[in-house]
Amino acid sequence: MINNPKKILRDHIEKVVKLTDNEFDFVIGHFALQSFKKTQFIIQAGDHVKDVFFILSGLVKLFYMDESAKQHIVSFAMEDWWETDFNAYYAQRRAVFSLACLENTETYSLSLENFNRLCNGLQKMEHFFLMKSIAGHIGSQERILSFLTSDARARYENLINKSPGLLQRVPKATLALYLGVSRETLSRLGS
Amino acid sequence: MINNPKKILRDHIEKVVKLTDNEFDFVIGHFALQSFKKTQFIIQAGDHVKDVFFILSGLVKLFYMDESAKQHIVSFAMEDWWETDFNAYYAQRRAVFSLACLENTETYSLSLENFNRLCNGLQKMEHFFLMKSIAGHIGSQERILSFLTSDARARYENLINKSPGLLQRVPKATLALYLGVSRETLSRLGS
DNA sequence: TAAAATCTGTGATGTTTGTCACGCCTACTT
DNA sequence: AAGTAGGCGTGACAAACATCACAGATTTTA
């Protein structure tokens, strides 16, 4: 159990925008603590998506399950990341992706109503979310580029360089679902 | 030459946030018209990136050139799209990507200084850019998903379904650079 | 602690895709 | 009108990768 979740969130936000104590009190009122166990689903495809989740601790996968029940991992999210099915969340549609825990996970959840109240009530927070969204967009472009420029081995090395911890926290077969290669090919890369 | 660029930009913004005449006058003062010819570079890798570009007419490619001089197209942008090397723009770094015209192209450019003035002066515009950034992020995730779930043929069919016009406006060899397949493989897909 | 499930590696084989090479056609240029 | 460059298709071959099958090791569960 995280000892001081409020401090974690505040530090995270203040890397982008400074807040007074009063402002942070206003902010924190919009969030709700939740915790999930390993293998548990936070969002199931088809669900109505109420919340975006700030990960306080743990590790989750955002994935799409195709017609033949194969999982395709769009992204991992761990400490200090925001995750949800963003399309479903902002457009108020049913989830196409699922979000499931690879470890026990604690989150702050933020409903869309509270998201809007927060942005309207405190312009700094709209700016904060804009910066986060831009960072997410840039990260996705890097991932696209790795598919265009790199083969399986280079994508794998790229991943463990950027997130060395993942290798310890996630089975290789799961990494394969993120890299877009079969687990056998990934295994044969050696090293 | 576009007859009424101001109206195009205003209509585009008002799909997200409504503006008074006074507000739009304030907004438009931050933009500068520019035009480029087919094959011309708007941004070259290594440049200092001053502007983000709103495409009024025409078609551009955002691409990365690797060590062996191969181009990898991260995205196409056409009418009503915003494009730049976002990482270089927001972080004030040198461009890693290049931006070049596939057709004669007219743009409104917005410098980072003006972007910040605009967001600070009119909260609605910060909201507008947040919505645009979210849409960009979601679009990138769809593209990632197509690499994970689809082979060359399915990615190609997916692309022409989503943007039928591209097939008429762009040579197939260029589409191949976007799809991440060789032009020979794309040619052999037939149909 | 025994049983079941998960994780990983590896061989054999087939499919997909990349690379190199060539030729045809069209459009633009001088 | 001749020359040049770009766009497109295609054959031959090699490389990368997927799939199926099996086995040993580790972890989880009952």
Coordinates of C-alpha atoms (C1' of nucleotides) in Angstrom, one line a residue:
Chain A
M1 CA 0.0 0.0 0.0
I2 CA 1.3 3.4 -1.0
N3 CA 1.9 5.6 2.1
N4 CA 1.3 9.0 0.7
P5 CA -0.7 9.0 -2.5
K6 CA -1.5 12.7 -2.4
K7 CA 2.2 13.6 -2.3
I8 CA 2.8 11.4 -5.3
L9 CA 0.1 13.1 -7.4
R10 CA 1.1 16.6 -6.3
D11 CA 4.8 16.0 -7.1
H12 CA 3.7 14.6 -10.5
I13 CA 1.6 17.6 -11.3
E14 CA 4.1 20.1 -10.0
K15 CA 6.7 18.9 -12.5
V16 CA 4.6 20.8 -15.0
V17 CA 2.6 23.5 -13.1
K18 CA 3.1 24.9 -9.6
L19 CA 0.1 24.7 -7.3
T20 CA -0.7 26.5 -4.0
D21 CA -2.0 24.4 -1.1
N22 CA -5.5 25.7 -1.7
E23 CA -5.3 24.8 -5.4
F24 CA -4.1 21.3 -4.6
D25 CA -6.9 20.8 -2.2
F26 CA -9.3 21.7 -4.9
V27 CA -7.6 19.3 -7.3
I28 CA -7.4 16.3 -5.0
G29 CA -11.1 16.5 -4.3
H30 CA -11.8 15.3 -7.8
F31 CA -9.9 12.1 -7.5
A32 CA -10.8 8.7 -6.0
L33 CA -8.4 6.1 -4.7
Q34 CA -8.9 2.6 -6.1
S35 CA -6.8 -0.6 -6.0
F36 CA -6.8 -3.7 -8.1
K37 CA -5.1 -7.1 -7.9
K38 CA -2.8 -8.8 -10.4
T39 CA -4.8 -10.2 -13.5
Q40 CA -7.8 -8.0 -12.6
F41 CA -9.5 -6.0 -15.3
I42 CA -9.8 -2.3 -14.8
I43 CA -11.7 -1.9 -18.1
Q44 CA -13.2 -4.6 -20.2
A45 CA -13.8 -4.1 -23.9
G46 CA -17.5 -3.1 -24.2
D47 CA -17.6 -1.3 -20.9
H48 CA -18.7 2.2 -20.5
V49 CA -15.5 4.1 -19.6
K50 CA -16.1 6.5 -16.7
D51 CA -12.5 7.2 -15.6
V52 CA -9.0 7.9 -16.5
F53 CA -6.5 6.3 -14.2
F54 CA -3.3 7.7 -12.7
I55 CA -1.1 4.8 -11.7
L56 CA 0.3 5.3 -8.2
S57 CA 1.9 1.8 -8.1
G58 CA 1.8 -1.3 -10.1
L59 CA 1.8 -2.1 -13.8
V60 CA -1.1 -2.5 -16.3
K61 CA -1.5 -3.3 -20.0
L62 CA -3.8 -1.6 -22.5
F63 CA -4.7 -4.1 -25.2
Y64 CA -7.0 -5.1 -28.0
M65 CA -8.3 -8.6 -28.4
D66 CA -8.9 -9.6 -32.0
E67 CA -11.5 -12.0 -33.5
S68 CA -9.2 -15.0 -32.8
A69 CA -8.8 -14.0 -29.2
K70 CA -5.2 -12.9 -29.6
Q71 CA -4.1 -10.0 -27.5
H72 CA -2.3 -7.0 -28.9
I73 CA -0.7 -4.7 -26.4
V74 CA -1.0 -1.0 -27.3
S75 CA 0.9 0.2 -24.2
F76 CA 2.1 -0.6 -20.8
A77 CA 1.5 1.9 -18.0
M78 CA 3.3 2.0 -14.7
E79 CA 4.0 4.5 -11.8
D80 CA 3.3 8.1 -12.8
W81 CA 1.4 7.3 -16.0
W82 CA -2.1 8.1 -17.0
E83 CA -4.0 5.4 -18.8
T84 CA -7.5 4.5 -20.1
D85 CA -9.2 3.8 -23.4
F86 CA -8.9 7.5 -24.3
N87 CA -11.2 7.3 -27.3
A88 CA -14.0 5.8 -25.2
Y89 CA -13.3 8.1 -22.3
Y90 CA -13.4 11.4 -24.2
A91 CA -16.1 10.5 -26.7
Q92 CA -18.2 8.7 -24.1
R93 CA -18.2 5.5 -26.2
R94 CA -17.9 1.9 -25.2
A95 CA -14.3 0.6 -24.7
V96 CA -12.6 -1.1 -27.7
F97 CA -9.5 -1.8 -25.6
S98 CA -9.2 -3.6 -22.3
L99 CA -7.1 -2.5 -19.4
A100 CA -5.7 -5.2 -17.1
C101 CA -3.3 -5.5 -14.2
L102 CA 0.1 -7.2 -14.6
E103 CA 0.8 -6.5 -10.9
N104 CA -1.3 -5.4 -7.9
T105 CA -2.0 -1.8 -8.8
E106 CA -3.2 1.4 -7.0
T107 CA -4.7 4.3 -8.9
Y108 CA -6.3 7.7 -8.6
S109 CA -9.3 7.7 -10.9
L110 CA -10.8 10.8 -12.5
S111 CA -14.2 10.8 -14.0
L112 CA -14.9 12.8 -17.2
E113 CA -17.2 15.1 -15.3
N114 CA -14.5 15.8 -12.7
F115 CA -12.0 16.2 -15.5
N116 CA -14.1 19.0 -17.0
R117 CA -14.8 20.6 -13.7
L118 CA -11.1 20.5 -12.9
C119 CA -10.1 22.1 -16.2
N120 CA -12.8 24.8 -16.0
G121 CA -12.1 25.6 -12.4
L122 CA -8.3 25.8 -12.7
Q123 CA -6.8 26.7 -16.0
K124 CA -3.4 25.4 -14.9
M125 CA -4.8 21.9 -14.9
E126 CA -6.0 22.2 -18.5
H127 CA -2.5 23.2 -19.3
F128 CA -1.2 20.3 -17.4
F129 CA -3.3 17.8 -19.3
L130 CA -2.4 19.4 -22.6
M131 CA 1.3 18.8 -21.8
K132 CA 0.6 15.2 -20.8
S133 CA -1.4 14.6 -24.0
I134 CA 1.4 16.1 -26.1
A135 CA 3.9 13.8 -24.4
G136 CA 1.6 10.8 -25.1
H137 CA 1.3 11.8 -28.8
I138 CA 5.0 12.1 -29.2
G139 CA 5.6 8.8 -27.5
S140 CA 3.1 7.1 -29.8
Q141 CA 4.9 8.6 -32.8
E142 CA 8.2 7.1 -31.6
R143 CA 6.5 3.7 -31.3
I144 CA 5.2 4.0 -34.9
L145 CA 8.7 4.9 -36.0
S146 CA 10.1 1.8 -34.4
F147 CA 7.7 -0.3 -36.5
L148 CA 8.8 1.5 -39.7
T149 CA 12.5 1.5 -39.1
S150 CA 13.3 -1.6 -37.0
D151 CA 13.1 -5.3 -37.1
A152 CA 12.1 -7.5 -34.2
R153 CA 15.6 -7.5 -32.6
A154 CA 16.0 -3.7 -32.8
R155 CA 12.5 -3.1 -31.4
Y156 CA 13.3 -5.4 -28.5
E157 CA 16.6 -3.7 -27.7
N158 CA 14.9 -0.4 -28.1
L159 CA 12.3 -1.4 -25.5
I160 CA 14.7 -2.7 -22.9
N161 CA 16.9 0.4 -23.2
K162 CA 13.9 2.7 -22.7
S163 CA 12.3 0.6 -19.9
P164 CA 14.9 -1.8 -18.5
G165 CA 12.5 -2.6 -15.6
L166 CA 9.9 -4.2 -17.8
L167 CA 12.1 -7.2 -18.5
Q168 CA 12.0 -8.1 -14.7
R169 CA 8.4 -7.3 -14.3
V170 CA 6.8 -8.8 -17.4
P171 CA 7.1 -12.3 -18.9
K172 CA 8.7 -12.4 -22.3
A173 CA 5.6 -13.8 -24.0
T174 CA 3.8 -10.6 -22.9
L175 CA 6.6 -8.4 -24.2
A176 CA 6.1 -10.2 -27.5
L177 CA 2.5 -9.0 -27.6
Y178 CA 3.7 -5.5 -27.3
L179 CA 6.5 -5.8 -29.9
G180 CA 4.3 -7.4 -32.5
V181 CA 6.4 -10.6 -32.8
S182 CA 5.7 -14.2 -31.8
R183 CA 7.0 -15.3 -28.5
E184 CA 9.1 -17.9 -30.3
T185 CA 10.9 -15.3 -32.4
L186 CA 11.5 -13.2 -29.4
S187 CA 12.9 -16.2 -27.5
R188 CA 15.3 -16.9 -30.4
L189 CA 16.7 -13.4 -30.4
G190 CA 18.9 -14.6 -27.5
S191 CA 21.0 -12.1 -25.6
Chain B
M1 CA -4.8 30.1 -53.9
I2 CA -7.3 29.7 -51.1
N3 CA -9.9 32.5 -51.3
N4 CA -10.8 32.8 -47.6
P5 CA -8.2 31.3 -45.3
K6 CA -9.6 33.1 -42.2
K7 CA -13.0 31.4 -42.6
I8 CA -11.3 28.0 -43.0
L9 CA -9.4 28.4 -39.8
R10 CA -12.4 29.9 -37.9
D11 CA -14.7 27.1 -39.1
H12 CA -12.1 24.6 -38.0
I13 CA -11.7 26.0 -34.5
E14 CA -15.5 26.5 -34.1
K15 CA -16.0 22.8 -34.5
V16 CA -14.6 22.5 -31.0
V17 CA -15.1 25.9 -29.3
K18 CA -17.3 28.8 -30.2
L19 CA -15.7 32.3 -30.7
T20 CA -17.0 35.8 -30.8
D21 CA -15.8 38.1 -33.6
N22 CA -13.5 39.9 -31.1
E23 CA -12.1 36.6 -29.9
F24 CA -11.4 35.4 -33.4
D25 CA -9.7 38.7 -34.3
F26 CA -7.4 38.1 -31.3
V27 CA -6.7 34.6 -32.5
I28 CA -6.0 35.3 -36.1
G29 CA -3.4 37.9 -35.2
H30 CA -1.2 35.1 -34.0
F31 CA -1.0 33.3 -37.3
A32 CA 1.0 34.0 -40.5
L33 CA 0.1 32.8 -44.0
Q34 CA 2.8 30.8 -45.9
S35 CA 2.8 28.9 -49.1
F36 CA 5.1 26.2 -50.4
K37 CA 5.6 24.4 -53.7
K38 CA 5.4 20.7 -54.4
T39 CA 8.7 18.9 -53.3
Q40 CA 9.7 21.9 -51.1
F41 CA 10.8 21.3 -47.5
I42 CA 8.9 23.1 -44.7
I43 CA 11.2 21.6 -42.1
Q44 CA 14.5 19.9 -42.6
A45 CA 15.9 17.5 -40.0
G46 CA 18.4 19.5 -37.9
D47 CA 16.4 22.8 -38.3
H48 CA 15.3 24.8 -35.4
V49 CA 11.5 24.3 -35.4
K50 CA 9.7 27.7 -34.8
D51 CA 6.2 26.9 -36.0
V52 CA 3.3 24.5 -36.0
F53 CA 1.5 24.5 -39.4
F54 CA -2.2 24.4 -40.0
I55 CA -2.7 23.1 -43.6
L56 CA -5.2 25.2 -45.5
S57 CA -4.7 23.4 -48.8
G58 CA -2.3 20.8 -50.2
L59 CA -0.6 17.7 -48.8
V60 CA 2.6 17.1 -46.8
K61 CA 4.6 14.2 -45.4
L62 CA 6.3 14.0 -42.0
F63 CA 9.1 11.6 -42.3
Y64 CA 12.3 10.3 -40.7
M65 CA 15.4 9.6 -42.9
D66 CA 17.6 6.8 -41.5
E67 CA 21.3 6.2 -41.8
S68 CA 21.0 4.6 -45.2
A69 CA 18.9 7.5 -46.5
K70 CA 15.6 5.6 -46.5
Q71 CA 12.6 7.6 -45.8
H72 CA 10.0 6.4 -43.2
I73 CA 6.7 8.4 -43.3
V74 CA 5.3 9.0 -39.8
S75 CA 2.2 10.7 -41.1
F76 CA 0.5 12.5 -44.0
A77 CA -1.2 15.8 -43.3
M78 CA -3.7 17.5 -45.5
E79 CA -6.5 20.1 -45.3
D80 CA -7.6 20.9 -41.8
W81 CA -4.6 19.1 -40.1
W82 CA -2.0 20.5 -37.8
E83 CA 1.5 19.3 -38.4
T84 CA 5.1 19.9 -37.3
D85 CA 7.9 18.0 -35.5
F86 CA 6.0 18.2 -32.2
N87 CA 8.9 17.1 -30.1
A88 CA 11.2 19.7 -31.5
Y89 CA 8.5 22.3 -31.4
Y90 CA 7.4 22.0 -27.8
A91 CA 10.8 21.1 -26.4
Q92 CA 12.6 23.7 -28.5
R93 CA 15.0 21.1 -29.9
R94 CA 16.3 20.6 -33.4
A95 CA 14.1 18.6 -35.8
V96 CA 14.6 14.9 -36.0
F97 CA 11.8 14.6 -38.6
S98 CA 11.5 16.5 -41.9
L99 CA 8.3 17.9 -43.3
A100 CA 8.0 18.1 -47.1
C101 CA 5.2 19.0 -49.6
L102 CA 3.7 16.3 -51.9
E103 CA 1.6 19.1 -53.5
N104 CA 1.6 22.9 -53.5
T105 CA 0.6 23.7 -50.0
E106 CA -0.8 26.7 -48.1
T107 CA -0.5 27.0 -44.3
Y108 CA -1.1 29.2 -41.3
S109 CA 2.0 29.0 -39.2
L110 CA 1.9 29.6 -35.4
S111 CA 5.1 30.2 -33.5
L112 CA 5.6 28.7 -30.0
E113 CA 5.6 32.2 -28.5
N114 CA 2.3 32.9 -30.1
F115 CA 0.9 29.5 -29.2
N116 CA 1.6 30.4 -25.5
R117 CA 0.3 33.9 -25.8
L118 CA -2.8 32.5 -27.4
C119 CA -3.4 29.9 -24.7
N120 CA -2.8 32.3 -21.9
G121 CA -4.9 35.0 -23.5
L122 CA -7.9 32.8 -24.3
Q123 CA -8.6 29.7 -22.3
K124 CA -10.9 28.4 -25.0
M125 CA -7.8 28.0 -27.2
E126 CA -6.0 25.9 -24.7
H127 CA -9.0 23.7 -24.6
F128 CA -9.1 23.6 -28.4
F129 CA -5.4 22.5 -28.6
L130 CA -6.0 19.9 -25.9
M131 CA -8.8 18.4 -27.9
K132 CA -6.7 18.4 -31.0
S133 CA -3.8 16.8 -29.2
I134 CA -6.0 14.1 -27.8
A135 CA -7.3 13.3 -31.3
G136 CA -3.7 13.1 -32.5
H137 CA -2.8 10.7 -29.7
I138 CA -5.9 8.5 -30.4
G139 CA -5.0 8.4 -34.1
S140 CA -1.5 7.4 -33.4
Q141 CA -2.7 4.5 -31.2
E142 CA -4.9 3.3 -34.1
R143 CA -1.8 3.3 -36.3
I144 CA 0.1 1.3 -33.7
L145 CA -2.7 -1.2 -33.5
S146 CA -2.7 -1.7 -37.3
F147 CA 1.0 -2.7 -37.1
L148 CA 0.2 -5.1 -34.3
T149 CA -2.9 -6.7 -35.8
S150 CA -2.5 -6.5 -39.6
D151 CA -0.2 -7.7 -42.4
A152 CA 0.7 -5.5 -45.4
R153 CA -2.5 -6.1 -47.3
A154 CA -4.8 -5.4 -44.3
R155 CA -2.9 -2.2 -43.5
Y156 CA -3.1 -1.0 -47.1
E157 CA -6.9 -1.7 -47.2
N158 CA -7.3 0.0 -43.9
L159 CA -5.5 3.1 -45.2
I160 CA -7.5 3.5 -48.4
N161 CA -10.7 3.0 -46.5
K162 CA -9.8 5.7 -44.1
S163 CA -8.3 8.1 -46.7
P164 CA -9.5 7.1 -50.1
G165 CA -8.2 10.3 -51.6
L166 CA -4.6 9.5 -50.9
L167 CA -4.5 6.8 -53.6
Q168 CA -5.2 9.5 -56.2
R169 CA -2.9 12.1 -54.7
V170 CA 0.2 10.0 -53.7
P171 CA 2.3 7.5 -55.7
K172 CA 2.1 4.0 -54.4
A173 CA 5.8 4.0 -53.7
T174 CA 5.2 6.8 -51.2
L175 CA 2.3 4.9 -49.6
A176 CA 4.7 2.0 -49.1
L177 CA 6.9 4.3 -47.0
Y178 CA 4.0 5.0 -44.8
L179 CA 2.8 1.4 -44.6
G180 CA 6.2 0.0 -43.7
V181 CA 6.4 -2.3 -46.7
S182 CA 8.6 -2.3 -49.8
R183 CA 7.1 -0.8 -53.0
E184 CA 7.4 -4.3 -54.6
T185 CA 5.3 -6.0 -51.9
L186 CA 2.7 -3.2 -52.1
S187 CA 2.6 -3.6 -55.9
R188 CA 2.0 -7.4 -55.6
L189 CA -1.0 -7.0 -53.4
G190 CA -3.0 -6.4 -56.5
S191 CA -6.5 -5.1 -56.3
Chain C
dT1 C1' 3.0 -31.7 -1.0
dA2 C1' 0.9 -33.0 -5.2
dA3 C1' -1.2 -31.3 -9.2
dA4 C1' -1.9 -27.8 -12.5
dA5 C1' -0.8 -23.9 -14.8
dT6 C1' 2.7 -20.7 -16.6
dC7 C1' 7.1 -19.6 -18.6
dT8 C1' 10.8 -20.5 -21.7
dG9 C1' 13.5 -22.6 -25.2
dT10 C1' 14.1 -25.1 -29.5
dG11 C1' 13.5 -28.0 -33.8
dA12 C1' 11.0 -28.5 -38.2
dT13 C1' 8.6 -26.4 -41.8
dG14 C1' 5.9 -23.0 -44.5
dT15 C1' 4.6 -18.2 -45.4
dT16 C1' 5.4 -13.5 -45.8
dT17 C1' 8.2 -10.0 -47.1
dG18 C1' 12.7 -7.7 -48.7
dT19 C1' 16.2 -7.2 -52.2
dC20 C1' 18.1 -7.0 -56.7
dA21 C1' 17.3 -6.8 -61.4
dC22 C1' 14.9 -5.7 -65.5
dG23 C1' 11.4 -3.7 -68.7
dC24 C1' 7.5 -0.9 -70.0
dC25 C1' 4.9 3.1 -70.0
dT26 C1' 3.8 8.0 -69.2
dA27 C1' 4.9 12.7 -68.4
dC28 C1' 7.8 16.3 -68.5
dT29 C1' 11.7 18.8 -70.4
dT30 C1' 14.7 21.0 -73.9
Chain D
dA1 C1' 11.0 14.9 -81.5
dA2 C1' 14.3 13.0 -78.6
dG3 C1' 15.9 12.4 -74.1
dT4 C1' 15.3 11.9 -69.2
dA5 C1' 13.1 10.9 -65.0
dG6 C1' 9.4 8.9 -62.4
dG7 C1' 5.9 5.4 -61.6
dC8 C1' 4.6 0.7 -61.8
dG9 C1' 4.8 -4.2 -62.5
dT10 C1' 7.2 -8.7 -62.1
dG11 C1' 10.6 -12.6 -61.9
dA12 C1' 14.2 -14.9 -59.0
dC13 C1' 16.2 -15.5 -54.8
dA14 C1' 17.3 -14.8 -49.8
dA15 C1' 16.0 -13.4 -45.2
dA16 C1' 12.8 -12.7 -41.5
dC17 C1' 9.2 -14.3 -39.2
dA18 C1' 5.0 -17.3 -37.9
dT19 C1' 3.2 -21.6 -36.7
dC20 C1' 3.0 -26.2 -34.8
dA21 C1' 4.9 -29.4 -31.7
dC22 C1' 7.3 -30.8 -27.8
dA23 C1' 10.0 -30.7 -23.4
dG24 C1' 12.1 -29.0 -19.2
dA25 C1' 11.8 -25.7 -15.5
dT26 C1' 9.4 -22.7 -12.4
dT27 C1' 5.6 -20.9 -10.1
dT28 C1' 0.9 -21.1 -8.4
dT29 C1' -2.9 -23.4 -6.6
dA30 C1' -5.6 -26.9 -4.2

